[in-house]
Amino acid sequence: MQISKINSMPVSSNTNFKSAVPVFVQICTDGKNIAPAVGDELNKRFMLKIDHMLNKSLKRGIDTERDGYADRLVKFFGSRVKDYKDRVLAFTCVDGGFESGMLRPYFYLTTGETQNKLLVLRKQHKDAVKLSQGYKTANLQIAKDDYYTKGKRAVVDAFSKFRPFGQEPQALFTYFKPIRKKSGEIKDYMLYNAEFKSVNDVKNPFITLDKIS
């Protein structure tokens, strides 16, 4: 498989990013075929990897190749996201999932004003947890509901206004390859590419998977 380096992609001067973008994780395990990650558990694993890279909290020095790709992702993301200041916040309270060949994103990355709104909602939830002292209270239920409904509304609204390159709203596609032990067993995954691509629905983006022939 020909690997396209992240930092070799053309940079557009249109960085009108409105602080939220859905992410689709793609994995290539055999050096040839690429397939999307499905399920909450697997997507959470890669979400944390992306989060560490873009928030510059990745433990460096373990693998120089991995560090290089992380640096290129930061540069690539920052060249297109005008309010990215070395900080993203992942939002998972969305209708992600896989059904009948249709895959919806399990998480969004937020920056700027949308991220600030989510941080306020998170603080309100944290305060409600403290006030409730471990008991089920209306305050806690309201705070949870606010984070889901208001947070989701803010994320979807921000994404609907993200039209890079003058095209339809786009999602971030990230590509990972396995790191194998000498025995051939997969011990970890490494990011090797990323790109923005158009998705089908502004309010509830999805991609259609290829069926096994």
PDB file of N, CA, C and O in Angstrom, residues 41-110:
ATOM      1  N   GLU A  41     -16.066   0.364  21.962  1.00  0.00           N
ATOM      2  CA  GLU A  41     -14.802   0.050  22.630  1.00  0.00           C
ATOM      3  C   GLU A  41     -13.603   0.320  21.733  1.00  0.00           C
ATOM      4  O   GLU A  41     -12.624   0.956  22.155  1.00  0.00           O
ATOM      5  N   LEU A  42     -13.660  -0.153  20.486  1.00  0.00           N
ATOM      6  CA  LEU A  42     -12.535   0.035  19.572  1.00  0.00           C
ATOM      7  C   LEU A  42     -12.364   1.508  19.218  1.00  0.00           C
ATOM      8  O   LEU A  42     -11.241   2.020  19.183  1.00  0.00           O
ATOM      9  N   ASN A  43     -13.457   2.202  18.976  1.00  0.00           N
ATOM     10  CA  ASN A  43     -13.370   3.620  18.635  1.00  0.00           C
ATOM     11  C   ASN A  43     -12.842   4.451  19.798  1.00  0.00           C
ATOM     12  O   ASN A  43     -12.102   5.409  19.591  1.00  0.00           O
ATOM     13  N   LYS A  44     -13.209   4.075  21.017  1.00  0.00           N
ATOM     14  CA  LYS A  44     -12.692   4.797  22.180  1.00  0.00           C
ATOM     15  C   LYS A  44     -11.182   4.661  22.259  1.00  0.00           C
ATOM     16  O   LYS A  44     -10.469   5.629  22.583  1.00  0.00           O
ATOM     17  N   ARG A  45     -10.681   3.485  21.941  1.00  0.00           N
ATOM     18  CA  ARG A  45      -9.233   3.254  21.971  1.00  0.00           C
ATOM     19  C   ARG A  45      -8.501   4.206  21.031  1.00  0.00           C
ATOM     20  O   ARG A  45      -7.487   4.821  21.394  1.00  0.00           O
ATOM     21  N   PHE A  46      -9.032   4.361  19.821  1.00  0.00           N
ATOM     22  CA  PHE A  46      -8.376   5.231  18.853  1.00  0.00           C
ATOM     23  C   PHE A  46      -8.669   6.703  19.120  1.00  0.00           C
ATOM     24  O   PHE A  46      -7.850   7.573  18.802  1.00  0.00           O
ATOM     25  N   MET A  47      -9.824   6.978  19.685  1.00  0.00           N
ATOM     26  CA  MET A  47     -10.144   8.352  20.083  1.00  0.00           C
ATOM     27  C   MET A  47      -9.099   8.872  21.079  1.00  0.00           C
ATOM     28  O   MET A  47      -8.635  10.015  20.972  1.00  0.00           O
ATOM     29  N   LEU A  48      -8.717   8.030  22.028  1.00  0.00           N
ATOM     30  CA  LEU A  48      -7.723   8.428  23.019  1.00  0.00           C
ATOM     31  C   LEU A  48      -6.360   8.661  22.367  1.00  0.00           C
ATOM     32  O   LEU A  48      -5.622   9.582  22.759  1.00  0.00           O
ATOM     33  N   LYS A  49      -6.017   7.862  21.369  1.00  0.00           N
ATOM     34  CA  LYS A  49      -4.753   8.065  20.660  1.00  0.00           C
ATOM     35  C   LYS A  49      -4.748   9.423  19.947  1.00  0.00           C
ATOM     36  O   LYS A  49      -3.768  10.182  20.021  1.00  0.00           O
ATOM     37  N   ILE A  50      -5.842   9.715  19.248  1.00  0.00           N
ATOM     38  CA  ILE A  50      -5.948  10.977  18.528  1.00  0.00           C
ATOM     39  C   ILE A  50      -5.948  12.151  19.508  1.00  0.00           C
ATOM     40  O   ILE A  50      -5.310  13.183  19.280  1.00  0.00           O
ATOM     41  N   ASP A  51      -6.662  11.979  20.614  1.00  0.00           N
ATOM     42  CA  ASP A  51      -6.723  13.007  21.648  1.00  0.00           C
ATOM     43  C   ASP A  51      -5.327  13.323  22.180  1.00  0.00           C
ATOM     44  O   ASP A  51      -4.938  14.491  22.318  1.00  0.00           O
ATOM     45  N   HIS A  52      -4.538  12.288  22.478  1.00  0.00           N
ATOM     46  CA  HIS A  52      -3.178  12.492  23.000  1.00  0.00           C
ATOM     47  C   HIS A  52      -2.300  13.216  21.979  1.00  0.00           C
ATOM     48  O   HIS A  52      -1.490  14.083  22.347  1.00  0.00           O
ATOM     49  N   MET A  53      -2.447  12.866  20.714  1.00  0.00           N
ATOM     50  CA  MET A  53      -1.615  13.496  19.686  1.00  0.00           C
ATOM     51  C   MET A  53      -1.960  14.975  19.512  1.00  0.00           C
ATOM     52  O   MET A  53      -1.074  15.833  19.511  1.00  0.00           O
ATOM     53  N   LEU A  54      -3.251  15.276  19.378  1.00  0.00           N
ATOM     54  CA  LEU A  54      -3.656  16.665  19.125  1.00  0.00           C
ATOM     55  C   LEU A  54      -3.542  17.543  20.362  1.00  0.00           C
ATOM     56  O   LEU A  54      -3.377  18.761  20.251  1.00  0.00           O
ATOM     57  N   ASN A  55      -3.620  16.945  21.545  1.00  0.00           N
ATOM     58  CA  ASN A  55      -3.432  17.714  22.780  1.00  0.00           C
ATOM     59  C   ASN A  55      -1.976  17.715  23.238  1.00  0.00           C
ATOM     60  O   ASN A  55      -1.654  18.238  24.313  1.00  0.00           O
ATOM     61  N   LYS A  56      -1.123  17.105  22.434  1.00  0.00           N
ATOM     62  CA  LYS A  56       0.314  17.052  22.706  1.00  0.00           C
ATOM     63  C   LYS A  56       0.617  16.457  24.079  1.00  0.00           C
ATOM     64  O   LYS A  56       1.532  16.903  24.777  1.00  0.00           O
ATOM     65  N   SER A  57      -0.169  15.455  24.454  1.00  0.00           N
ATOM     66  CA  SER A  57       0.061  14.764  25.727  1.00  0.00           C
ATOM     67  C   SER A  57       0.608  13.358  25.504  1.00  0.00           C
ATOM     68  O   SER A  57       0.679  12.553  26.426  1.00  0.00           O
ATOM     69  N   LEU A  58       0.997  13.060  24.264  1.00  0.00           N
ATOM     70  CA  LEU A  58       1.538  11.759  23.917  1.00  0.00           C
ATOM     71  C   LEU A  58       2.921  11.585  24.540  1.00  0.00           C
ATOM     72  O   LEU A  58       3.761  12.479  24.489  1.00  0.00           O
ATOM     73  N   LYS A  59       3.148  10.445  25.149  1.00  0.00           N
ATOM     74  CA  LYS A  59       4.470  10.148  25.711  1.00  0.00           C
ATOM     75  C   LYS A  59       5.426   9.888  24.561  1.00  0.00           C
ATOM     76  O   LYS A  59       5.279   8.944  23.806  1.00  0.00           O
ATOM     77  N   ARG A  60       6.411  10.753  24.449  1.00  0.00           N
ATOM     78  CA  ARG A  60       7.296  10.710  23.297  1.00  0.00           C
ATOM     79  C   ARG A  60       8.591   9.950  23.595  1.00  0.00           C
ATOM     80  O   ARG A  60       8.931   9.690  24.740  1.00  0.00           O
ATOM     81  N   GLY A  61       9.289   9.606  22.516  1.00  0.00           N
ATOM     82  CA  GLY A  61      10.575   8.942  22.648  1.00  0.00           C
ATOM     83  C   GLY A  61      10.512   7.430  22.590  1.00  0.00           C
ATOM     84  O   GLY A  61      11.543   6.768  22.512  1.00  0.00           O
ATOM     85  N   ILE A  62       9.289   6.882  22.622  1.00  0.00           N
ATOM     86  CA  ILE A  62       9.134   5.428  22.553  1.00  0.00           C
ATOM     87  C   ILE A  62       9.342   4.937  21.123  1.00  0.00           C
ATOM     88  O   ILE A  62       9.956   3.896  20.884  1.00  0.00           O
ATOM     89  N   ASP A  63       8.821   5.699  20.166  1.00  0.00           N
ATOM     90  CA  ASP A  63       8.926   5.342  18.755  1.00  0.00           C
ATOM     91  C   ASP A  63       9.038   6.636  17.953  1.00  0.00           C
ATOM     92  O   ASP A  63       8.090   7.421  17.898  1.00  0.00           O
ATOM     93  N   THR A  64      10.166   6.864  17.315  1.00  0.00           N
ATOM     94  CA  THR A  64      10.384   8.120  16.591  1.00  0.00           C
ATOM     95  C   THR A  64       9.467   8.240  15.370  1.00  0.00           C
ATOM     96  O   THR A  64       9.061   9.347  15.005  1.00  0.00           O
ATOM     97  N   GLU A  65       9.160   7.108  14.749  1.00  0.00           N
ATOM     98  CA  GLU A  65       8.243   7.152  13.599  1.00  0.00           C
ATOM     99  C   GLU A  65       6.867   7.612  14.054  1.00  0.00           C
ATOM    100  O   GLU A  65       6.229   8.455  13.424  1.00  0.00           O
ATOM    101  N   ARG A  66       6.380   7.082  15.170  1.00  0.00           N
ATOM    102  CA  ARG A  66       5.091   7.488  15.714  1.00  0.00           C
ATOM    103  C   ARG A  66       5.102   8.964  16.081  1.00  0.00           C
ATOM    104  O   ARG A  66       4.142   9.691  15.784  1.00  0.00           O
ATOM    105  N   ASP A  67       6.179   9.422  16.687  1.00  0.00           N
ATOM    106  CA  ASP A  67       6.288  10.833  17.053  1.00  0.00           C
ATOM    107  C   ASP A  67       6.209  11.719  15.819  1.00  0.00           C
ATOM    108  O   ASP A  67       5.579  12.785  15.836  1.00  0.00           O
ATOM    109  N   GLY A  68       6.846  11.265  14.739  1.00  0.00           N
ATOM    110  CA  GLY A  68       6.836  12.039  13.503  1.00  0.00           C
ATOM    111  C   GLY A  68       5.437  12.169  12.918  1.00  0.00           C
ATOM    112  O   GLY A  68       5.032  13.259  12.484  1.00  0.00           O
ATOM    113  N   TYR A  69       4.700  11.068  12.912  1.00  0.00           N
ATOM    114  CA  TYR A  69       3.328  11.122  12.398  1.00  0.00           C
ATOM    115  C   TYR A  69       2.441  11.987  13.298  1.00  0.00           C
ATOM    116  O   TYR A  69       1.547  12.698  12.819  1.00  0.00           O
ATOM    117  N   ALA A  70       2.664  11.930  14.591  1.00  0.00           N
ATOM    118  CA  ALA A  70       1.896  12.762  15.526  1.00  0.00           C
ATOM    119  C   ALA A  70       2.149  14.236  15.239  1.00  0.00           C
ATOM    120  O   ALA A  70       1.214  15.045  15.223  1.00  0.00           O
ATOM    121  N   ASP A  71       3.403  14.592  14.998  1.00  0.00           N
ATOM    122  CA  ASP A  71       3.741  15.982  14.688  1.00  0.00           C
ATOM    123  C   ASP A  71       3.070  16.425  13.395  1.00  0.00           C
ATOM    124  O   ASP A  71       2.586  17.561  13.279  1.00  0.00           O
ATOM    125  N   ARG A  72       3.041  15.529  12.416  1.00  0.00           N
ATOM    126  CA  ARG A  72       2.423  15.882  11.144  1.00  0.00           C
ATOM    127  C   ARG A  72       0.912  16.020  11.272  1.00  0.00           C
ATOM    128  O   ARG A  72       0.295  16.857  10.610  1.00  0.00           O
ATOM    129  N   LEU A  73       0.307  15.197  12.144  1.00  0.00           N
ATOM    130  CA  LEU A  73      -1.137  15.334  12.367  1.00  0.00           C
ATOM    131  C   LEU A  73      -1.447  16.689  12.986  1.00  0.00           C
ATOM    132  O   LEU A  73      -2.401  17.367  12.581  1.00  0.00           O
ATOM    133  N   VAL A  74      -0.658  17.106  13.967  1.00  0.00           N
ATOM    134  CA  VAL A  74      -0.854  18.406  14.600  1.00  0.00           C
ATOM    135  C   VAL A  74      -0.739  19.528  13.564  1.00  0.00           C
ATOM    136  O   VAL A  74      -1.572  20.442  13.524  1.00  0.00           O
ATOM    137  N   LYS A  75       0.265  19.432  12.720  1.00  0.00           N
ATOM    138  CA  LYS A  75       0.472  20.454  11.693  1.00  0.00           C
ATOM    139  C   LYS A  75      -0.669  20.455  10.683  1.00  0.00           C
ATOM    140  O   LYS A  75      -1.179  21.515  10.295  1.00  0.00           O
ATOM    141  N   PHE A  76      -1.069  19.260  10.256  1.00  0.00           N
ATOM    142  CA  PHE A  76      -2.156  19.121   9.281  1.00  0.00           C
ATOM    143  C   PHE A  76      -3.468  19.657   9.845  1.00  0.00           C
ATOM    144  O   PHE A  76      -4.164  20.441   9.207  1.00  0.00           O
ATOM    145  N   PHE A  77      -3.809  19.242  11.059  1.00  0.00           N
ATOM    146  CA  PHE A  77      -5.053  19.671  11.692  1.00  0.00           C
ATOM    147  C   PHE A  77      -5.036  21.183  11.907  1.00  0.00           C
ATOM    148  O   PHE A  77      -6.008  21.878  11.621  1.00  0.00           O
ATOM    149  N   GLY A  78      -3.928  21.694  12.412  1.00  0.00           N
ATOM    150  CA  GLY A  78      -3.828  23.123  12.690  1.00  0.00           C
ATOM    151  C   GLY A  78      -3.880  23.985  11.440  1.00  0.00           C
ATOM    152  O   GLY A  78      -4.334  25.131  11.493  1.00  0.00           O
ATOM    153  N   SER A  79      -3.440  23.455  10.298  1.00  0.00           N
ATOM    154  CA  SER A  79      -3.458  24.232   9.063  1.00  0.00           C
ATOM    155  C   SER A  79      -4.869  24.422   8.529  1.00  0.00           C
ATOM    156  O   SER A  79      -5.118  25.305   7.710  1.00  0.00           O
ATOM    157  N   ARG A  80      -5.798  23.592   8.992  1.00  0.00           N
ATOM    158  CA  ARG A  80      -7.166  23.652   8.501  1.00  0.00           C
ATOM    159  C   ARG A  80      -8.168  24.104   9.561  1.00  0.00           C
ATOM    160  O   ARG A  80      -9.279  24.480   9.229  1.00  0.00           O
ATOM    161  N   VAL A  81      -7.794  24.053  10.807  1.00  0.00           N
ATOM    162  CA  VAL A  81      -8.713  24.394  11.894  1.00  0.00           C
ATOM    163  C   VAL A  81      -8.212  25.667  12.567  1.00  0.00           C
ATOM    164  O   VAL A  81      -7.286  25.627  13.372  1.00  0.00           O
ATOM    165  N   LYS A  82      -8.821  26.781  12.218  1.00  0.00           N
ATOM    166  CA  LYS A  82      -8.267  28.073  12.638  1.00  0.00           C
ATOM    167  C   LYS A  82      -8.326  28.298  14.140  1.00  0.00           C
ATOM    168  O   LYS A  82      -7.529  29.064  14.685  1.00  0.00           O
ATOM    169  N   ASP A  83      -9.272  27.656  14.850  1.00  0.00           N
ATOM    170  CA  ASP A  83      -9.358  27.879  16.297  1.00  0.00           C
ATOM    171  C   ASP A  83      -8.776  26.709  17.094  1.00  0.00           C
ATOM    172  O   ASP A  83      -9.025  26.573  18.288  1.00  0.00           O
ATOM    173  N   TYR A  84      -7.969  25.881  16.439  1.00  0.00           N
ATOM    174  CA  TYR A  84      -7.248  24.832  17.151  1.00  0.00           C
ATOM    175  C   TYR A  84      -5.993  25.437  17.771  1.00  0.00           C
ATOM    176  O   TYR A  84      -5.107  25.916  17.079  1.00  0.00           O
ATOM    177  N   LYS A  85      -5.926  25.433  19.065  1.00  0.00           N
ATOM    178  CA  LYS A  85      -4.788  26.003  19.798  1.00  0.00           C
ATOM    179  C   LYS A  85      -4.115  24.898  20.612  1.00  0.00           C
ATOM    180  O   LYS A  85      -3.941  25.000  21.821  1.00  0.00           O
ATOM    181  N   ASP A  86      -3.747  23.821  19.933  1.00  0.00           N
ATOM    182  CA  ASP A  86      -3.117  22.667  20.575  1.00  0.00           C
ATOM    183  C   ASP A  86      -4.022  22.030  21.616  1.00  0.00           C
ATOM    184  O   ASP A  86      -3.550  21.423  22.579  1.00  0.00           O
ATOM    185  N   ARG A  87      -5.335  22.167  21.406  1.00  0.00           N
ATOM    186  CA  ARG A  87      -6.278  21.596  22.366  1.00  0.00           C
ATOM    187  C   ARG A  87      -7.567  21.208  21.665  1.00  0.00           C
ATOM    188  O   ARG A  87      -8.198  22.035  20.993  1.00  0.00           O
ATOM    189  N   VAL A  88      -7.952  19.920  21.782  1.00  0.00           N
ATOM    190  CA  VAL A  88      -9.252  19.463  21.297  1.00  0.00           C
ATOM    191  C   VAL A  88      -9.984  18.807  22.459  1.00  0.00           C
ATOM    192  O   VAL A  88      -9.376  18.386  23.444  1.00  0.00           O
ATOM    193  N   LEU A  89     -11.289  18.731  22.335  1.00  0.00           N
ATOM    194  CA  LEU A  89     -12.113  18.044  23.324  1.00  0.00           C
ATOM    195  C   LEU A  89     -13.024  17.088  22.572  1.00  0.00           C
ATOM    196  O   LEU A  89     -13.792  17.501  21.697  1.00  0.00           O
ATOM    197  N   ALA A  90     -12.918  15.796  22.879  1.00  0.00           N
ATOM    198  CA  ALA A  90     -13.743  14.796  22.209  1.00  0.00           C
ATOM    199  C   ALA A  90     -15.137  14.766  22.826  1.00  0.00           C
ATOM    200  O   ALA A  90     -15.289  14.863  24.044  1.00  0.00           O
ATOM    201  N   PHE A  91     -16.144  14.645  21.981  1.00  0.00           N
ATOM    202  CA  PHE A  91     -17.538  14.572  22.425  1.00  0.00           C
ATOM    203  C   PHE A  91     -18.130  13.274  21.901  1.00  0.00           C
ATOM    204  O   PHE A  91     -18.129  13.025  20.693  1.00  0.00           O
ATOM    205  N   THR A  92     -18.629  12.433  22.807  1.00  0.00           N
ATOM    206  CA  THR A  92     -19.102  11.097  22.428  1.00  0.00           C
ATOM    207  C   THR A  92     -20.621  10.927  22.542  1.00  0.00           C
ATOM    208  O   THR A  92     -21.129   9.859  22.206  1.00  0.00           O
ATOM    209  N   CYS A  93     -21.319  11.952  23.026  1.00  0.00           N
ATOM    210  CA  CYS A  93     -22.774  11.832  23.194  1.00  0.00           C
ATOM    211  C   CYS A  93     -23.485  12.076  21.872  1.00  0.00           C
ATOM    212  O   CYS A  93     -24.258  13.039  21.709  1.00  0.00           O
ATOM    213  N   VAL A  94     -23.212  11.229  20.900  1.00  0.00           N
ATOM    214  CA  VAL A  94     -23.799  11.353  19.571  1.00  0.00           C
ATOM    215  C   VAL A  94     -24.398  10.006  19.168  1.00  0.00           C
ATOM    216  O   VAL A  94     -24.192   8.999  19.844  1.00  0.00           O
ATOM    217  N   ASP A  95     -25.118  10.003  18.063  1.00  0.00           N
ATOM    218  CA  ASP A  95     -25.794   8.787  17.610  1.00  0.00           C
ATOM    219  C   ASP A  95     -24.873   7.932  16.745  1.00  0.00           C
ATOM    220  O   ASP A  95     -25.219   7.524  15.637  1.00  0.00           O
ATOM    221  N   GLY A  96     -23.685   7.659  17.263  1.00  0.00           N
ATOM    222  CA  GLY A  96     -22.749   6.836  16.520  1.00  0.00           C
ATOM    223  C   GLY A  96     -23.167   5.381  16.532  1.00  0.00           C
ATOM    224  O   GLY A  96     -23.825   4.906  17.458  1.00  0.00           O
ATOM    225  N   GLY A  97     -22.781   4.666  15.502  1.00  0.00           N
ATOM    226  CA  GLY A  97     -23.135   3.255  15.454  1.00  0.00           C
ATOM    227  C   GLY A  97     -23.102   2.712  14.040  1.00  0.00           C
ATOM    228  O   GLY A  97     -22.871   3.445  13.073  1.00  0.00           O
ATOM    229  N   PHE A  98     -23.342   1.423  13.932  1.00  0.00           N
ATOM    230  CA  PHE A  98     -23.289   0.732  12.652  1.00  0.00           C
ATOM    231  C   PHE A  98     -24.540  -0.100  12.468  1.00  0.00           C
ATOM    232  O   PHE A  98     -24.897  -0.916  13.323  1.00  0.00           O
ATOM    233  N   GLU A  99     -25.222   0.120  11.352  1.00  0.00           N
ATOM    234  CA  GLU A  99     -26.453  -0.623  11.082  1.00  0.00           C
ATOM    235  C   GLU A  99     -26.698  -0.689   9.582  1.00  0.00           C
ATOM    236  O   GLU A  99     -26.664   0.330   8.890  1.00  0.00           O
ATOM    237  N   SER A 100     -26.918  -1.905   9.097  1.00  0.00           N
ATOM    238  CA  SER A 100     -27.255  -2.135   7.686  1.00  0.00           C
ATOM    239  C   SER A 100     -26.264  -1.478   6.733  1.00  0.00           C
ATOM    240  O   SER A 100     -26.652  -0.838   5.748  1.00  0.00           O
ATOM    241  N   GLY A 101     -24.978  -1.617   7.046  1.00  0.00           N
ATOM    242  CA  GLY A 101     -23.952  -1.094   6.164  1.00  0.00           C
ATOM    243  C   GLY A 101     -23.688   0.389   6.291  1.00  0.00           C
ATOM    244  O   GLY A 101     -22.856   0.941   5.570  1.00  0.00           O
ATOM    245  N   MET A 102     -24.392   1.057   7.211  1.00  0.00           N
ATOM    246  CA  MET A 102     -24.243   2.492   7.388  1.00  0.00           C
ATOM    247  C   MET A 102     -23.536   2.779   8.716  1.00  0.00           C
ATOM    248  O   MET A 102     -23.990   2.344   9.774  1.00  0.00           O
ATOM    249  N   LEU A 103     -22.425   3.485   8.650  1.00  0.00           N
ATOM    250  CA  LEU A 103     -21.633   3.787   9.841  1.00  0.00           C
ATOM    251  C   LEU A 103     -21.680   5.269  10.157  1.00  0.00           C
ATOM    252  O   LEU A 103     -21.360   6.115   9.307  1.00  0.00           O
ATOM    253  N   ARG A 104     -22.098   5.590  11.388  1.00  0.00           N
ATOM    254  CA  ARG A 104     -22.107   6.968  11.863  1.00  0.00           C
ATOM    255  C   ARG A 104     -20.971   7.146  12.866  1.00  0.00           C
ATOM    256  O   ARG A 104     -20.613   6.209  13.579  1.00  0.00           O
ATOM    257  N   PRO A 105     -20.383   8.339  12.937  1.00  0.00           N
ATOM    258  CA  PRO A 105     -19.206   8.551  13.786  1.00  0.00           C
ATOM    259  C   PRO A 105     -19.510   8.365  15.269  1.00  0.00           C
ATOM    260  O   PRO A 105     -20.574   8.759  15.747  1.00  0.00           O
ATOM    261  N   TYR A 106     -18.549   7.792  15.973  1.00  0.00           N
ATOM    262  CA  TYR A 106     -18.705   7.548  17.406  1.00  0.00           C
ATOM    263  C   TYR A 106     -18.253   8.752  18.242  1.00  0.00           C
ATOM    264  O   TYR A 106     -18.555   8.821  19.427  1.00  0.00           O
ATOM    265  N   PHE A 107     -17.534   9.670  17.620  1.00  0.00           N
ATOM    266  CA  PHE A 107     -17.111  10.853  18.369  1.00  0.00           C
ATOM    267  C   PHE A 107     -16.795  12.011  17.431  1.00  0.00           C
ATOM    268  O   PHE A 107     -16.559  11.823  16.236  1.00  0.00           O
ATOM    269  N   TYR A 108     -16.842  13.208  17.997  1.00  0.00           N
ATOM    270  CA  TYR A 108     -16.470  14.440  17.309  1.00  0.00           C
ATOM    271  C   TYR A 108     -15.289  15.061  18.048  1.00  0.00           C
ATOM    272  O   TYR A 108     -15.137  14.883  19.258  1.00  0.00           O
ATOM    273  N   LEU A 109     -14.493  15.829  17.328  1.00  0.00           N
ATOM    274  CA  LEU A 109     -13.463  16.652  17.953  1.00  0.00           C
ATOM    275  C   LEU A 109     -13.939  18.098  17.942  1.00  0.00           C
ATOM    276  O   LEU A 109     -14.396  18.596  16.907  1.00  0.00           O
ATOM    277  N   THR A 110     -13.864  18.754  19.077  1.00  0.00           N
ATOM    278  CA  THR A 110     -14.323  20.134  19.165  1.00  0.00           C
ATOM    279  C   THR A 110     -13.172  21.057  19.547  1.00  0.00           C
ATOM    280  O   THR A 110     -12.228  20.661  20.234  1.00  0.00           O
TER     281      THR A 110
END
